[in-house]
PDB file of C-alpha atoms in Angstrom:
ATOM      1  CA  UNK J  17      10.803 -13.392  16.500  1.00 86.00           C
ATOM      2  CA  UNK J  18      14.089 -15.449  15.569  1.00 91.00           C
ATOM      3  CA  UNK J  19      12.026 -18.488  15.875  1.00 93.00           C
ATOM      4  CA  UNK J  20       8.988 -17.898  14.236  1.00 95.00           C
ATOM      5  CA  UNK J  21      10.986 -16.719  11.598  1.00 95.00           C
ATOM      6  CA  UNK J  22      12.816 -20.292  11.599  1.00 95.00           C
ATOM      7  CA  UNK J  23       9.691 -22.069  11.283  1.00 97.00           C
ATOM      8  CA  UNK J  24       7.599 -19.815   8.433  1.00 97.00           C
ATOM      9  CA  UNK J  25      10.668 -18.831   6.418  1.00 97.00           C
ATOM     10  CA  UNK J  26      10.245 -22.222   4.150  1.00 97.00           C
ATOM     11  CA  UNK J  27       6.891 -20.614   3.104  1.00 97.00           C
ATOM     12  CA  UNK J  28       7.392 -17.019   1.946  1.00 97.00           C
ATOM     13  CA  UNK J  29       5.842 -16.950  -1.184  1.00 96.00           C
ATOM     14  CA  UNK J  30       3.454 -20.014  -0.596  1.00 97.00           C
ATOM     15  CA  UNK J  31      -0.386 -20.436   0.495  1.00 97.00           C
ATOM     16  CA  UNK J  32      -0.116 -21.672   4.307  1.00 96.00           C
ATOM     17  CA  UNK J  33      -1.632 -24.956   4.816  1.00 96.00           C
ATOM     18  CA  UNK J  34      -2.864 -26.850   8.277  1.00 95.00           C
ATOM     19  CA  UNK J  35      -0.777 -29.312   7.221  1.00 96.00           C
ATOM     20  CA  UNK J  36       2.397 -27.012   7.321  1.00 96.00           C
ATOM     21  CA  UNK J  37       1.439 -25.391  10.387  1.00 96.00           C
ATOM     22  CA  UNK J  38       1.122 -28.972  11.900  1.00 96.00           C
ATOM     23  CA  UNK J  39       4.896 -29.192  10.631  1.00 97.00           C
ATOM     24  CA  UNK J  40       5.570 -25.681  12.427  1.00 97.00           C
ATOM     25  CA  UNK J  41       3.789 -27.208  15.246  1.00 96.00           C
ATOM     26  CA  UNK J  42       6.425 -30.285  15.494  1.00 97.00           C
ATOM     27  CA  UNK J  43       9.413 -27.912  15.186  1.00 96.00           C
ATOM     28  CA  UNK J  44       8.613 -25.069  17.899  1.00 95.00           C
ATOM     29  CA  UNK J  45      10.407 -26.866  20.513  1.00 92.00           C
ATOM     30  CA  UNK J  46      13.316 -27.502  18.973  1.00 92.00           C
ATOM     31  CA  UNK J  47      13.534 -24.103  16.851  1.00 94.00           C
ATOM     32  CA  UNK J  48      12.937 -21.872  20.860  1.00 91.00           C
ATOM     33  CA  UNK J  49      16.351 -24.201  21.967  1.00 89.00           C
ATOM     34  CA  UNK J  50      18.156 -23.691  19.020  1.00 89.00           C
ATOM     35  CA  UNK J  51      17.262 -19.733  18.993  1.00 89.00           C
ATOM     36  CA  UNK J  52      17.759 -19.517  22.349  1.00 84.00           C
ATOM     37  CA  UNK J  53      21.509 -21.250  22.492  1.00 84.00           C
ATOM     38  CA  UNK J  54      22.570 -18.281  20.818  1.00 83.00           C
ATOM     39  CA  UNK J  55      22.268 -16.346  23.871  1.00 79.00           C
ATOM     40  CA  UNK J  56      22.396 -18.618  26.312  1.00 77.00           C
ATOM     41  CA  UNK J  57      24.505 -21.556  27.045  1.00 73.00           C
ATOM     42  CA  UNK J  58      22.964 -25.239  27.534  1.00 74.00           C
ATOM     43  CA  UNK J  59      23.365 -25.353  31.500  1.00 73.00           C
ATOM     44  CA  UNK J  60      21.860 -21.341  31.638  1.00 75.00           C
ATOM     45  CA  UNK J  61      18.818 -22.341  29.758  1.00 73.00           C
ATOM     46  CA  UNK J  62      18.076 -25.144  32.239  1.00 78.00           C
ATOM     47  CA  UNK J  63      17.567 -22.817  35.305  1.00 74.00           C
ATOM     48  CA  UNK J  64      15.339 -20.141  36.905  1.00 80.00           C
ATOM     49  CA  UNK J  65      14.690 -17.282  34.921  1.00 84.00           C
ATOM     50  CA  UNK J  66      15.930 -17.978  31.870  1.00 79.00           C
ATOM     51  CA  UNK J  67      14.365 -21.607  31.864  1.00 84.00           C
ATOM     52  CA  UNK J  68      11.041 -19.577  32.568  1.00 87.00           C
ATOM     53  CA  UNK J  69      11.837 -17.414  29.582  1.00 85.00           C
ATOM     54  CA  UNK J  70      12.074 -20.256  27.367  1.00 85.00           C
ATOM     55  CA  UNK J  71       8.959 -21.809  28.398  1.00 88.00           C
ATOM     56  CA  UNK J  72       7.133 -18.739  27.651  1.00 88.00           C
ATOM     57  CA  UNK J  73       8.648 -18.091  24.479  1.00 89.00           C
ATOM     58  CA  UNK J  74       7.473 -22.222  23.397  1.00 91.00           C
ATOM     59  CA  UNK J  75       3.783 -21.022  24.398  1.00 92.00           C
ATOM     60  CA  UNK J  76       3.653 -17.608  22.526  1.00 91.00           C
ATOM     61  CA  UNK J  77       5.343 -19.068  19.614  1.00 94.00           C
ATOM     62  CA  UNK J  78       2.793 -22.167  19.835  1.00 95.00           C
ATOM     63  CA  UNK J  79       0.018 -19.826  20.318  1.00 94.00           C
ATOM     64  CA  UNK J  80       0.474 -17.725  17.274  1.00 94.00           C
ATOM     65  CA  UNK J  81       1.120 -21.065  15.431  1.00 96.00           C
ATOM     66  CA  UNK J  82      -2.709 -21.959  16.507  1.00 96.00           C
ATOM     67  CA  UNK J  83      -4.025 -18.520  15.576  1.00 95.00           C
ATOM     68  CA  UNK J  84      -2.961 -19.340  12.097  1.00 96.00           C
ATOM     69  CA  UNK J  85      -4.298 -22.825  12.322  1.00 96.00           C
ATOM     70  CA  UNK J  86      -7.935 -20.926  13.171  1.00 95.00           C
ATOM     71  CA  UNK J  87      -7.577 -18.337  10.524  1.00 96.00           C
ATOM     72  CA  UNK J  88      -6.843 -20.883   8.242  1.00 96.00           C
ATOM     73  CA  UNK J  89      -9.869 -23.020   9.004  1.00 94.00           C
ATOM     74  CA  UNK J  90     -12.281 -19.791   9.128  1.00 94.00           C
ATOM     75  CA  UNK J  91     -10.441 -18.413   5.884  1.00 94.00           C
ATOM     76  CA  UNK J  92     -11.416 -21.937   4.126  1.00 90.00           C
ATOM     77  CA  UNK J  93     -15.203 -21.551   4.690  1.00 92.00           C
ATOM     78  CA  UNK J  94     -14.610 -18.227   2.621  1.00 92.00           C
ATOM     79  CA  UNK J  95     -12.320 -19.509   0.439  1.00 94.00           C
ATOM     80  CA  UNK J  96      -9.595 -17.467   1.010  1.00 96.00           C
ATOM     81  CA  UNK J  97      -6.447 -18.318   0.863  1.00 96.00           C
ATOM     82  CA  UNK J  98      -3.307 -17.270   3.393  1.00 96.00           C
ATOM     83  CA  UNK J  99      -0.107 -16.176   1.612  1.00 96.00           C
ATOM     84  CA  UNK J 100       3.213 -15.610   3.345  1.00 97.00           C
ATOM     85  CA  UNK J 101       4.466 -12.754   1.709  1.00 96.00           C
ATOM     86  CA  UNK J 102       7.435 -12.321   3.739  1.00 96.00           C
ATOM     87  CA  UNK J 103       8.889 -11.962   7.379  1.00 96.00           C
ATOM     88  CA  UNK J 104      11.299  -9.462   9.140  1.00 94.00           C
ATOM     89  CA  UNK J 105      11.150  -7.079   6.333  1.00 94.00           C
ATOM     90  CA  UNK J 106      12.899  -3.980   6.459  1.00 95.00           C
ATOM     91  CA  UNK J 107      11.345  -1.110   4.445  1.00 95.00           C
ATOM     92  CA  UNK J 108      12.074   2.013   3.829  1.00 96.00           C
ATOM     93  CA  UNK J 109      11.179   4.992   1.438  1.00 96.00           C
ATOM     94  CA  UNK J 110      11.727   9.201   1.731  1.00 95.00           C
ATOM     95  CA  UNK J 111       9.346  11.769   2.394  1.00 92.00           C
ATOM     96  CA  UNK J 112       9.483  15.220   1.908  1.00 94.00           C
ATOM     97  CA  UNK J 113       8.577  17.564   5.010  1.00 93.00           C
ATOM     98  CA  UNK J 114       8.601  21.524   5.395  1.00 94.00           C
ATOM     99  CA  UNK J 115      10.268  22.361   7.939  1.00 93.00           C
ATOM    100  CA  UNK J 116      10.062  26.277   8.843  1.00 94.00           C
ATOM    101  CA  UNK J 117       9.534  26.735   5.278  1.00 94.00           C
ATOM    102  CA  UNK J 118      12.176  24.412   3.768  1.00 95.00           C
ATOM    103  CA  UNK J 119      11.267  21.513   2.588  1.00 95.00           C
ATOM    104  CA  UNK J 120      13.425  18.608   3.855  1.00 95.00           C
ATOM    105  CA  UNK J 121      13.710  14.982   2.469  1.00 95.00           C
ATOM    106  CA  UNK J 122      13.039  12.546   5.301  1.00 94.00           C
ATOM    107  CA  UNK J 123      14.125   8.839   5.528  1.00 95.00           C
ATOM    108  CA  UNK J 124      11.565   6.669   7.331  1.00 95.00           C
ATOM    109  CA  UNK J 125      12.496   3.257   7.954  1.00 95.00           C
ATOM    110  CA  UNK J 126      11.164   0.034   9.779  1.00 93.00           C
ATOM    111  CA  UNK J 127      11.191  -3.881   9.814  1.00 93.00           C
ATOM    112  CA  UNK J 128       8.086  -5.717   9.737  1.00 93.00           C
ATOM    113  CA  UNK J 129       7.769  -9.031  11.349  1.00 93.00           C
ATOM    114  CA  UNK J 130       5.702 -10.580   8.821  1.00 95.00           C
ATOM    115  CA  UNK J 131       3.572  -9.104   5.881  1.00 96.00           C
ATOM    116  CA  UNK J 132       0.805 -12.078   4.669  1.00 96.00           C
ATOM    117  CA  UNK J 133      -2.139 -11.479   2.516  1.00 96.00           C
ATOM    118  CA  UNK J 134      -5.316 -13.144   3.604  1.00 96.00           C
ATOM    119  CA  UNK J 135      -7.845 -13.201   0.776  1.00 94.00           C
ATOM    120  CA  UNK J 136      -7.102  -9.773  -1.179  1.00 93.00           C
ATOM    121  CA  UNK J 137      -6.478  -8.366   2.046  1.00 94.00           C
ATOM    122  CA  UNK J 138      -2.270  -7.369   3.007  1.00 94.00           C
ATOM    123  CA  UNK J 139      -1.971  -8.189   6.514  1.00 94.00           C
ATOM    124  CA  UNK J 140       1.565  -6.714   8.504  1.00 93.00           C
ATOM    125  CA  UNK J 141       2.200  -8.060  11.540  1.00 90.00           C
ATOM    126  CA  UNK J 142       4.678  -7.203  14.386  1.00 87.00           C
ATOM    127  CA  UNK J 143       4.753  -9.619  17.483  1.00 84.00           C
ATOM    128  CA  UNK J 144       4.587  -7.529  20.373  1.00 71.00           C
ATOM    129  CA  UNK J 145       6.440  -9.275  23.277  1.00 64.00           C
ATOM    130  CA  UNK J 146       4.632  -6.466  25.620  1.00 62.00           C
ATOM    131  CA  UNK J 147       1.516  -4.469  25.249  1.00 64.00           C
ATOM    132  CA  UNK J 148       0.138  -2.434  28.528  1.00 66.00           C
ATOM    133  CA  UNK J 149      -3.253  -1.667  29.596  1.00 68.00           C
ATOM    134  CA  UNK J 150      -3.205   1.395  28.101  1.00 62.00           C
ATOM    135  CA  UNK J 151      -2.377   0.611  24.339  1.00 64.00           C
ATOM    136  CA  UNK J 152      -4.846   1.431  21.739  1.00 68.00           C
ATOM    137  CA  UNK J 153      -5.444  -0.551  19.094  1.00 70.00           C
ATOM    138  CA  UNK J 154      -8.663   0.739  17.645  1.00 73.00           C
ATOM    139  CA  UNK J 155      -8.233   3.431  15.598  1.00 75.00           C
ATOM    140  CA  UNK J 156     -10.382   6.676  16.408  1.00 81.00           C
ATOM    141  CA  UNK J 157      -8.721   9.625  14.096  1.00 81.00           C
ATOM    142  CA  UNK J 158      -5.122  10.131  13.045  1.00 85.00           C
ATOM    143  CA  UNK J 159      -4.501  13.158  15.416  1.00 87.00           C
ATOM    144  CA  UNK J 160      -4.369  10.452  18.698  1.00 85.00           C
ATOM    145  CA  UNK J 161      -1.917   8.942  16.958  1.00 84.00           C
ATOM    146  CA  UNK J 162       0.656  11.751  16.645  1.00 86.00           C
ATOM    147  CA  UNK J 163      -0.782  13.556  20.456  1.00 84.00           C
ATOM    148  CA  UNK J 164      -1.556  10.425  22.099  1.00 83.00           C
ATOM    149  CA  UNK J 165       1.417   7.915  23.455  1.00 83.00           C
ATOM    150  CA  UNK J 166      -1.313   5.314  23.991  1.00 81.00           C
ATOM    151  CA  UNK J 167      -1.613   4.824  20.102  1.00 81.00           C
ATOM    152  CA  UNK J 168       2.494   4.058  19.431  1.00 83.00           C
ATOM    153  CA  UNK J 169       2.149   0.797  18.360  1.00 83.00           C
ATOM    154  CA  UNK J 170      -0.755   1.568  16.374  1.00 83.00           C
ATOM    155  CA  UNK J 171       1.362   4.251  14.824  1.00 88.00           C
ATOM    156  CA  UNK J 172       4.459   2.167  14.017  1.00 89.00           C
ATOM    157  CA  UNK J 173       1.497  -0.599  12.222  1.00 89.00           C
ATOM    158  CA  UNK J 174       0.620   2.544  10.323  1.00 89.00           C
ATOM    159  CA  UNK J 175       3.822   3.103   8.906  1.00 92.00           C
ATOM    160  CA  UNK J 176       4.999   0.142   8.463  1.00 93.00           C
ATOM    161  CA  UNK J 177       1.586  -0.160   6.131  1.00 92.00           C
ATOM    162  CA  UNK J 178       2.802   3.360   4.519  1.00 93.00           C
ATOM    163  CA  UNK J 179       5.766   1.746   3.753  1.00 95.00           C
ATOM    164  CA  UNK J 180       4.854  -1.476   2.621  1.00 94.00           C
ATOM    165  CA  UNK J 181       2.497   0.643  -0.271  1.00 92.00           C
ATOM    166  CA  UNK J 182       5.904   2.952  -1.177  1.00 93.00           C
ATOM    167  CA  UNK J 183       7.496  -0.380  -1.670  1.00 90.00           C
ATOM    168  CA  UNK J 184       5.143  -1.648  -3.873  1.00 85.00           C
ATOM    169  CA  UNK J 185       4.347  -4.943  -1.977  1.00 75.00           C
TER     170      UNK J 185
END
């Protein structure tokens, strides 16, 4: 999270470009070692797990980098247009729920990893660093995703996209 957010943070608010993620590209080495010298010391990140740890970070920070690079490419033969709107945004707004016939103000809060707009479309993203077999991602009703533990994630994207339109985004 800490370094993608390193590398798009110069572009909130601007049209992503091949040419900046080429930049982002350059700079995911060095922005994994600087993030990850916060929690670990130089000699620590040079050994067994945690060297593994960083090496895996580098390749799912590069790979997301290259998903953007696609989308960007595909998105040009519509001419659309990818926006950074912003990254690790926390949001919040109340709701009002009745509770055995009271009804009770609610605070529902969350941080999104990245909100974008691709096109007309708002996009919110949250980097998963693990999904199992048995997460859902394709939405069949809203009941699974308040009975059904498989749908969680699916359910946090939901309200994070609740939030985002109580925020006016």
């Amino acid at each position: 999270h800490e370094s993608l957010e390193m590398l798009y943070k110069p572009y909130i608010g601007l049209v992503l470009t091949e040419d900046n993620l080429k930049h982002c590209l350059s700079k995911t080495e060095e922005s994994v070692n600087l993030i990850f010298q916060n929690y670990f010391s130089q000699k620590e990140s040079q050994f067994g797990k945690n060297y593994l740890q960083r090496k895996v970070l580098y390749e799912y920070v590069k790979k997301l980098l290259h998903n953007d690079q696609k989308l960007i490419q595909t998105a040009h033969q519509t001419n659309e247009l990818l926006s950074l709107i912003d990254l690790e945004k926390d949001l919040s707004s109340s709701l009002s729920v009745n509770i055995k016939g009271i009804d009770t103000e609610v605070f529902i809060k969350g941080s999104a990893d990245r909100i974008d707009k691709l096109g007309n479309k708002i996009r919110i993203i949250d980097y998963k660093s693990s999904v199992k077999t048995s997460d859902k991602f394709k939405f069949t009703n809203f009941e699974d995703l308040f009975t059904d533990s498989d749908y969680n994630k699916m359910l946090q994207l939901f309200i994070y996209a609740w939030l985002v339109v109580k925020n006016k985004m």
